[in-house]
Short mmCIF file of C-alpha atoms and ligand atoms in Angstrom, two decimals:
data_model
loop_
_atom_site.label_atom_id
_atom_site.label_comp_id
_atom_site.label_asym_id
_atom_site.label_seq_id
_atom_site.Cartn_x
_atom_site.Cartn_y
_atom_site.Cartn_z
CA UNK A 1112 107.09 103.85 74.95
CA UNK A 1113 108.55 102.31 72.39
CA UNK A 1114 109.39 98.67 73.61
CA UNK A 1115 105.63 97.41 75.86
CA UNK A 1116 106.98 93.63 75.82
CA UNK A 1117 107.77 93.08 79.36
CA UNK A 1118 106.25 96.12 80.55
CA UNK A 1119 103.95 96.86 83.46
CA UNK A 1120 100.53 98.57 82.69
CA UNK A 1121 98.06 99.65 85.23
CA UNK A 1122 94.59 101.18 83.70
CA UNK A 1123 91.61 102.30 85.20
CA UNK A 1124 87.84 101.43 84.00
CA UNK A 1125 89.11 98.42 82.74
CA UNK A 1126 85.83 96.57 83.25
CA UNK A 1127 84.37 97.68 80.12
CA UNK A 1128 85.08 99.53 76.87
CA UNK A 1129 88.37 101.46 75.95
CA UNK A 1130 89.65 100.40 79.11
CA UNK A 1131 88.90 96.74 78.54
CA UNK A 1132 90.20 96.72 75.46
CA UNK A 1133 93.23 98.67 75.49
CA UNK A 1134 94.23 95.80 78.52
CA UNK A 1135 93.59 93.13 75.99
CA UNK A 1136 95.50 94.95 73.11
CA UNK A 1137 98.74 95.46 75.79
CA UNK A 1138 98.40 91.51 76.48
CA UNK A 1139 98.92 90.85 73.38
CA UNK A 1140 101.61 92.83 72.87
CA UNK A 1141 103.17 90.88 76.61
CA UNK A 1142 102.77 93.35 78.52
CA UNK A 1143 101.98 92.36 82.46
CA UNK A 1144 98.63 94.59 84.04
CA UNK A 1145 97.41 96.00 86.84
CA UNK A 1146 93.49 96.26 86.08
CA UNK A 1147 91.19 98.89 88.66
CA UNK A 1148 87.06 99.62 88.35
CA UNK A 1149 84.68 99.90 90.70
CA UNK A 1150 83.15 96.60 88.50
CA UNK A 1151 84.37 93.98 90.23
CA UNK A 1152 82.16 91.25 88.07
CA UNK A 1153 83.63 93.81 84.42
CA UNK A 1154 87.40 93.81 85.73
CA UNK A 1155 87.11 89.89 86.27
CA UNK A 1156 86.35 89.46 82.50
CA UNK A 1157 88.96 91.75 81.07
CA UNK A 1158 91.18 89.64 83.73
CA UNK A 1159 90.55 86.26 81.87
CA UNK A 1160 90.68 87.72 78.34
CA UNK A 1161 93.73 89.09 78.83
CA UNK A 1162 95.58 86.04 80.60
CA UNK A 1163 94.74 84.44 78.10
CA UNK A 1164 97.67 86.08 76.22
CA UNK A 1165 100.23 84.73 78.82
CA UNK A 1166 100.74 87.53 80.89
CA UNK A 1167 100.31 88.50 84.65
CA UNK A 1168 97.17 89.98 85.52
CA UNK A 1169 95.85 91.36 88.52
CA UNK A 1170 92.88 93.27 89.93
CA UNK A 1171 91.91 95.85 92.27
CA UNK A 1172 88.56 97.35 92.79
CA UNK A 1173 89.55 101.33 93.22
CA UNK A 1174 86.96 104.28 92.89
CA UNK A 1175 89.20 106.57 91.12
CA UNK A 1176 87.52 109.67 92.91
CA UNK A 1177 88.42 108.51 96.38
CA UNK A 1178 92.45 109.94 96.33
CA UNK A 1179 93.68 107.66 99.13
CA UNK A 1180 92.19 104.70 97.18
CA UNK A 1181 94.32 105.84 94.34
CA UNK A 1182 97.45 106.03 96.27
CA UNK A 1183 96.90 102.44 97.98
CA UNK A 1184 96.09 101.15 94.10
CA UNK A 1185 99.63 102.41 93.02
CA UNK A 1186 101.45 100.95 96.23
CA UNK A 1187 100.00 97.77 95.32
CA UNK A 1188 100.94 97.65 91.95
CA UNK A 1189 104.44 98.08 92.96
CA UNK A 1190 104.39 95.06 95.68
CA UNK A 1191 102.33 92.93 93.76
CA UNK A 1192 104.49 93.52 90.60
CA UNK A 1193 107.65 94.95 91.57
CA UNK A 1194 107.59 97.80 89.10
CA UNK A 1195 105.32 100.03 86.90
CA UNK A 1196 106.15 101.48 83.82
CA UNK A 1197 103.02 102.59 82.37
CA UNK A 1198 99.79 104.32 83.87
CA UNK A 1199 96.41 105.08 81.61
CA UNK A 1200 93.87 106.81 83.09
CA UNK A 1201 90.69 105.92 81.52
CA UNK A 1202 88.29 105.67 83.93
CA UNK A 1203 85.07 108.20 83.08
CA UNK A 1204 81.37 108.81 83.11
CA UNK A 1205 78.44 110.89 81.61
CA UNK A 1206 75.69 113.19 82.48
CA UNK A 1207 73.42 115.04 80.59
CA UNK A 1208 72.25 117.91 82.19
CA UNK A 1209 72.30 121.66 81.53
CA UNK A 1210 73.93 124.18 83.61
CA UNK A 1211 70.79 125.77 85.24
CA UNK A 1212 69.03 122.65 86.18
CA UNK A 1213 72.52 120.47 87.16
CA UNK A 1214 73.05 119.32 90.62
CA UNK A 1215 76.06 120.11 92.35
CA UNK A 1216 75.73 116.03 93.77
CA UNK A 1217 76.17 115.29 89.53
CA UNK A 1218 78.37 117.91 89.02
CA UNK A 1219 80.80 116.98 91.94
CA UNK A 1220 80.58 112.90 90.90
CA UNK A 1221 81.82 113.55 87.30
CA UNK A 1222 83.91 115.55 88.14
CA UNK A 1223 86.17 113.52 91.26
CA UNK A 1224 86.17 110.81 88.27
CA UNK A 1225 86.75 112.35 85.22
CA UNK A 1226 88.92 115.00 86.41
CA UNK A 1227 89.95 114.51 89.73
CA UNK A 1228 90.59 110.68 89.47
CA UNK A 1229 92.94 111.44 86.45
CA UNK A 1230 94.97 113.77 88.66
CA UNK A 1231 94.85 111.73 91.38
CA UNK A 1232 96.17 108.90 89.08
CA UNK A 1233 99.07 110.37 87.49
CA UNK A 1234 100.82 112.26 90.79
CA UNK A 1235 99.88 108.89 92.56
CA UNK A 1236 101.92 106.80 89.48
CA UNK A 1237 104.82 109.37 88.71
CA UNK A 1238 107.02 108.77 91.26
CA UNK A 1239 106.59 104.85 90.47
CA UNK A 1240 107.65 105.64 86.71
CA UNK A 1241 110.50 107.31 88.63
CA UNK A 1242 111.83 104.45 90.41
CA UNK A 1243 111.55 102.67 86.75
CA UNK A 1244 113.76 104.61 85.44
CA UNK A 1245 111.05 105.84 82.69
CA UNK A 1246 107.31 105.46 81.66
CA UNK A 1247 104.26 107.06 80.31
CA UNK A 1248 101.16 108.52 81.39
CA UNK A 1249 98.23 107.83 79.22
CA UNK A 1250 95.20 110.60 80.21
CA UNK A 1251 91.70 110.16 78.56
CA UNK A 1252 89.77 113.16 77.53
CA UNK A 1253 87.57 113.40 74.83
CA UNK A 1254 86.62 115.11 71.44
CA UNK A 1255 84.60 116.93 74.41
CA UNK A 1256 88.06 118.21 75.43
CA UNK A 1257 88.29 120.10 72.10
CA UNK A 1258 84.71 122.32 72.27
CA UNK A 1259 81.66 123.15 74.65
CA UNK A 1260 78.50 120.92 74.05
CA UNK A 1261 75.07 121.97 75.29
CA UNK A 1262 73.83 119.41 78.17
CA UNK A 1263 77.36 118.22 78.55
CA UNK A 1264 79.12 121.31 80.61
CA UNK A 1265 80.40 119.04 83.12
CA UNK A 1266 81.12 116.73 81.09
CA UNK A 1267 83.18 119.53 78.54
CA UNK A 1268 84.96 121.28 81.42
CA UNK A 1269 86.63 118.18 83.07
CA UNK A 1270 87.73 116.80 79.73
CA UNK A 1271 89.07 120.37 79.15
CA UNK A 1272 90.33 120.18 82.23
CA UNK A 1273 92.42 116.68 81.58
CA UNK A 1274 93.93 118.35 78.56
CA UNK A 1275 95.42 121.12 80.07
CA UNK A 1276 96.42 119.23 82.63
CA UNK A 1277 98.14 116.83 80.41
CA UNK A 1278 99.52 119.50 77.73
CA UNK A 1279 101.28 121.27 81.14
CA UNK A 1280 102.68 117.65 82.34
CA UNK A 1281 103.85 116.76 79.36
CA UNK A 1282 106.24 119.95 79.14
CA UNK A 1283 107.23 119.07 82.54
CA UNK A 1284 108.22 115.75 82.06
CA UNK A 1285 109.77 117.05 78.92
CA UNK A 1286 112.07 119.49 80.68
CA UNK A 1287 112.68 116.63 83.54
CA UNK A 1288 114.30 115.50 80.49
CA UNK A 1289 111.68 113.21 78.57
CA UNK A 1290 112.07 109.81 80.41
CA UNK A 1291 108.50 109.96 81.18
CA UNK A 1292 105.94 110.39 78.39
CA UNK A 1293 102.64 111.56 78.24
CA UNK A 1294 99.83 110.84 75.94
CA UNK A 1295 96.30 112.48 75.91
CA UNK A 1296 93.72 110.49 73.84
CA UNK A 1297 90.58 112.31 72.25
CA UNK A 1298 88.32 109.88 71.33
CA UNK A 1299 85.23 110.61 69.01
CA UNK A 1300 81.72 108.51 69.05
CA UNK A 1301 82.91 104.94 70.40
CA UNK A 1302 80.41 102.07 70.95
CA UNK A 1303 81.07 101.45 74.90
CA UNK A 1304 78.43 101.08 78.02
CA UNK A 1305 79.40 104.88 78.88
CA UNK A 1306 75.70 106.32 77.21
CA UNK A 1307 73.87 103.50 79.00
CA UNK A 1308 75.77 104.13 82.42
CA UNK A 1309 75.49 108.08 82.35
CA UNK A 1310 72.90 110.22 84.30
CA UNK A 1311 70.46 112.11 83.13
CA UNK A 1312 68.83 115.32 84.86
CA UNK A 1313 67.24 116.97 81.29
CA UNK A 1314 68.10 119.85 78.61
CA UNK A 1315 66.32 122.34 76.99
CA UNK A 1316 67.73 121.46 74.06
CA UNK A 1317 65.79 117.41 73.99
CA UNK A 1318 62.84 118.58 76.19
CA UNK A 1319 61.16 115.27 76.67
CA UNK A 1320 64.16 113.42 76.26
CA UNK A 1321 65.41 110.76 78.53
CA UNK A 1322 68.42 108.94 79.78
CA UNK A 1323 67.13 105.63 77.00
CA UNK A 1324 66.60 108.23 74.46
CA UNK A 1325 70.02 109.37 74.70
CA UNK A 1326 71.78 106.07 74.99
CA UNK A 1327 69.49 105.63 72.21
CA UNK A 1328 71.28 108.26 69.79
CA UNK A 1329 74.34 107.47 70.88
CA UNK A 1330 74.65 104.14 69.86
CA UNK A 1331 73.51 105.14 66.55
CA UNK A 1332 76.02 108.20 66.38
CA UNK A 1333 79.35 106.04 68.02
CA UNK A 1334 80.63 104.52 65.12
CA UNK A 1335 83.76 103.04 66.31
CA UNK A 1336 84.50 99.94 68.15
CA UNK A 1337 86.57 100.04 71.49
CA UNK A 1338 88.82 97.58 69.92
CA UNK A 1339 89.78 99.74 66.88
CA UNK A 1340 89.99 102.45 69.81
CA UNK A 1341 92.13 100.39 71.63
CA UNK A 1342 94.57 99.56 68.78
CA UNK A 1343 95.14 103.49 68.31
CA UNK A 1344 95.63 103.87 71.47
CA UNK A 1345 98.24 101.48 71.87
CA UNK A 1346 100.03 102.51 68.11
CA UNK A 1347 100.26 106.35 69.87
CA UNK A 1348 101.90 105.06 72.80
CA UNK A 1349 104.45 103.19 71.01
CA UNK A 1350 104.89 106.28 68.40
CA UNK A 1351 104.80 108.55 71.75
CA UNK A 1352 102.50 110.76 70.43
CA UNK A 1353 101.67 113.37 72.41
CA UNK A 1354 98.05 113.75 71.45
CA UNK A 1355 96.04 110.95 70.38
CA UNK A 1356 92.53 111.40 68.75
CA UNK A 1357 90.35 108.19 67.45
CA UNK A 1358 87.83 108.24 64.64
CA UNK A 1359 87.27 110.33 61.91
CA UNK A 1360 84.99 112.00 63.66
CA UNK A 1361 87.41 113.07 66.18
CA UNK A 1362 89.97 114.12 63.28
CA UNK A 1363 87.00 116.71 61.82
CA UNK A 1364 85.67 117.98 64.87
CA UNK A 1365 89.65 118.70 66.02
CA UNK A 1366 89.42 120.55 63.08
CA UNK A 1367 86.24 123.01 62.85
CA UNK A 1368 86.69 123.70 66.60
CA UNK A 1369 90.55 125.33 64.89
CA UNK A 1370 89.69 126.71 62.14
CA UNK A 1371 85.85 127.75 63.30
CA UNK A 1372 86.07 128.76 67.03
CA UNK A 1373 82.69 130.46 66.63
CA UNK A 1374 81.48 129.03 63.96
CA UNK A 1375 81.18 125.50 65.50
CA UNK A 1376 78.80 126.91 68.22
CA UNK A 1377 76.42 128.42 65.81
CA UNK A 1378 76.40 125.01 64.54
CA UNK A 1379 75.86 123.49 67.81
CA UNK A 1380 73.00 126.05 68.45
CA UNK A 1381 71.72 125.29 64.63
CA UNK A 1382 71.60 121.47 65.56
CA UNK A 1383 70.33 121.26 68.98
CA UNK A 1384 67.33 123.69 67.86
CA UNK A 1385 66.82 121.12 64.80
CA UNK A 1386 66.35 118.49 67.20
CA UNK A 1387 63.83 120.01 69.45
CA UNK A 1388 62.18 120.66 66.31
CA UNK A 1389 62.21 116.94 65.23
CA UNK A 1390 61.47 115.37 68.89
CA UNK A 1391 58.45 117.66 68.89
CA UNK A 1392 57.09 116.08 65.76
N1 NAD B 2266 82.68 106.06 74.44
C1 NAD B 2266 82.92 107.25 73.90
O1 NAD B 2266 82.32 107.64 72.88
C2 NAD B 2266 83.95 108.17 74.52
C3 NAD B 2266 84.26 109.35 73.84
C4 NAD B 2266 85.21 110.20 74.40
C5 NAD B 2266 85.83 109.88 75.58
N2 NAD B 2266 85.51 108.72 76.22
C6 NAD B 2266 86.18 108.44 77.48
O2 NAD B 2266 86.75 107.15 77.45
C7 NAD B 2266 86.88 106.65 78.78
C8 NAD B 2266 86.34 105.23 78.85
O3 NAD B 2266 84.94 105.26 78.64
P1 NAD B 2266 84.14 104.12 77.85
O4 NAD B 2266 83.52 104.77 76.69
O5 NAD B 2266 85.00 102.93 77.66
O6 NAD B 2266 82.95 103.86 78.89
P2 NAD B 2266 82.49 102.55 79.68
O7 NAD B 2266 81.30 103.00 80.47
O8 NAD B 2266 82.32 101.41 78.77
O9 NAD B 2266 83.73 102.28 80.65
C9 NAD B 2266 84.03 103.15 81.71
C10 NAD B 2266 84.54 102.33 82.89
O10 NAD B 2266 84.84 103.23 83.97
C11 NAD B 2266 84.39 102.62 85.17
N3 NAD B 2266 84.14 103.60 86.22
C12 NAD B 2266 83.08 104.43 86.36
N4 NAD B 2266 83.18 105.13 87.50
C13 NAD B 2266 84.35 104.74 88.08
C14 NAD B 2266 85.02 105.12 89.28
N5 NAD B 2266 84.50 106.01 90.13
N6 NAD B 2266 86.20 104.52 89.57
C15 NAD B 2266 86.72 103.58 88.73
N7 NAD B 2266 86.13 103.18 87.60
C16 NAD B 2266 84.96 103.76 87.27
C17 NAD B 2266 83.10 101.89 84.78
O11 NAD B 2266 82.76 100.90 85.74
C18 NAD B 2266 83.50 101.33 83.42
O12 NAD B 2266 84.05 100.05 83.54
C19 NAD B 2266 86.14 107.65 79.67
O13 NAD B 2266 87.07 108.53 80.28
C20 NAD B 2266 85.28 108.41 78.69
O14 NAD B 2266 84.95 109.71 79.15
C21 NAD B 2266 84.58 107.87 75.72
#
């Protein structure tokens, strides 16, 4: 999208991190937003930042797992707005937990948000950009779309998931005869609430560990601030870049996963051994 002035913006998880601060980045740039969480207090805040830059802002408290909540959030967009142009689906969550001891109750709640809530988003938003006349879909994944994790299989296979998704819509669009465009963002290590805010059920890998210890870690590991995040986010939609990856750490581990399919996991195996090792003392 190569003009956002004047454009309307709907994102989901706006209430805190990338989400927050990509809708502050687009208000800047004048573009008008339709903010959804489940945060009612979070999406308030981003609300008042970003009016502050002029536009027209409003709010709607959607579970992005809940389909029909999805649809209604769209419909409203459309009355409250009278158009939509642009939809970024960024709503997500954590859990730590490894296959053999994972809940299906975990297992099914990251997935109707991380996965299902970005389907549910787009198909509920594309025949919106449609009427529009053009637009562009903005999916979040995750380095963790790129390779398998131990502890974060759930996690790994909807972000996987949200790729392929997005590679496939993104050809479709593309033979619909590239009005719409479509963006799929792989951020690395950023320093949001999503560590704090994630379950934990255990791993063999940090027996002992907890859900404090690994908030812990990450917050030492996330180098990169959501608003950095949020400004390349917002230079690959205007570029319409078709994949979108943030930090250097995303740029490397992009890389070893290509040129070291197997490697990597040794690695991963090498590491998470190490650090059994260490937490043992
Ligand atoms: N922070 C990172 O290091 C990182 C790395 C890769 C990918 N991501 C992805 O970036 C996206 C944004 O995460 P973040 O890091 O800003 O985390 P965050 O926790 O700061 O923000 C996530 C937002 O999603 C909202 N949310 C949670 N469940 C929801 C639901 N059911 N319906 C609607 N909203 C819901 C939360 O209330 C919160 O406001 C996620 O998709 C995440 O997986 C983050």
């Amino acid at each position: 999208m190569r003009e956002l002035a004047g454009k309307i913006v709907a994102i989901t998880g706006a209430a805190s991190g990338i989400g927050a601060a990509t809708a502050v980045e687009l208000a800047e740039r004048g573009c008008d937003l339709a903010l959804s969480d489940i945060n009612d207090e979070g999406l308030q805040q981003t609300a008042r930042r970003a009016e502050k830059h002029g536009v027209k802002v409003s709010t709607h408290v959607v579970d992005t797992g809940d389909r029909d909540a999805v649809y209604a959030f769209a419909d409203a967009v459309v009355a409250e707005h009278g158009a939509v142009h642009m939809i970024i689906n960024n709503a997500g969550v954590a859990l730590t937990a490894d296959v053999e001891i994972m809940s299906d109750e975990n297992l099914e709640w990251l997935f109707d948000i991380n996965f299902w809530g970005v389907v549910h988003g787009t198909r509920a938003f594309l025949p919106h950009l449609k009427r529009a006349g053009g637009g562009h879909i903005v999916n979040v994944s995750s380095v963790f779309g790129f390779i398998g994790v131990p502890s974060q299989s759930a996690y790994c296979a909807a972000k996987f998931a949200v790729r392929g998704f997005t590679e496939s819509l993104g050809q479709e669009l593309d033979i619909a005869g590239g009005k719409i465009k479509v963006t799929s963002v792989h951020p690395g290590g950023i320093r949001t609430n999503i560590a704090k805010a994630a379950r934990f059920e255990g791993t063999v890998a940090s027996k002992g560990g907890s859900q404090r210890g690994a908030a812990s870690l990450f917050s030492k590991v996330a180098r990169t601030t959501p608003e950095k995040a949020a400004k390349i986010i917002v230079a690959g939609i205007v570029a319409d870049k078709r994949k979108v990856r943030i930090g250097g750490d995303a740029v490397a581990i992009d890389l070893m996963q290509r040129v070291a399919p197997l490697g990597y996991q040794r690695g991963m195996v090498r590491l998470a051994k190490l650090g059994r090792l260490l937490s043992r003392g």
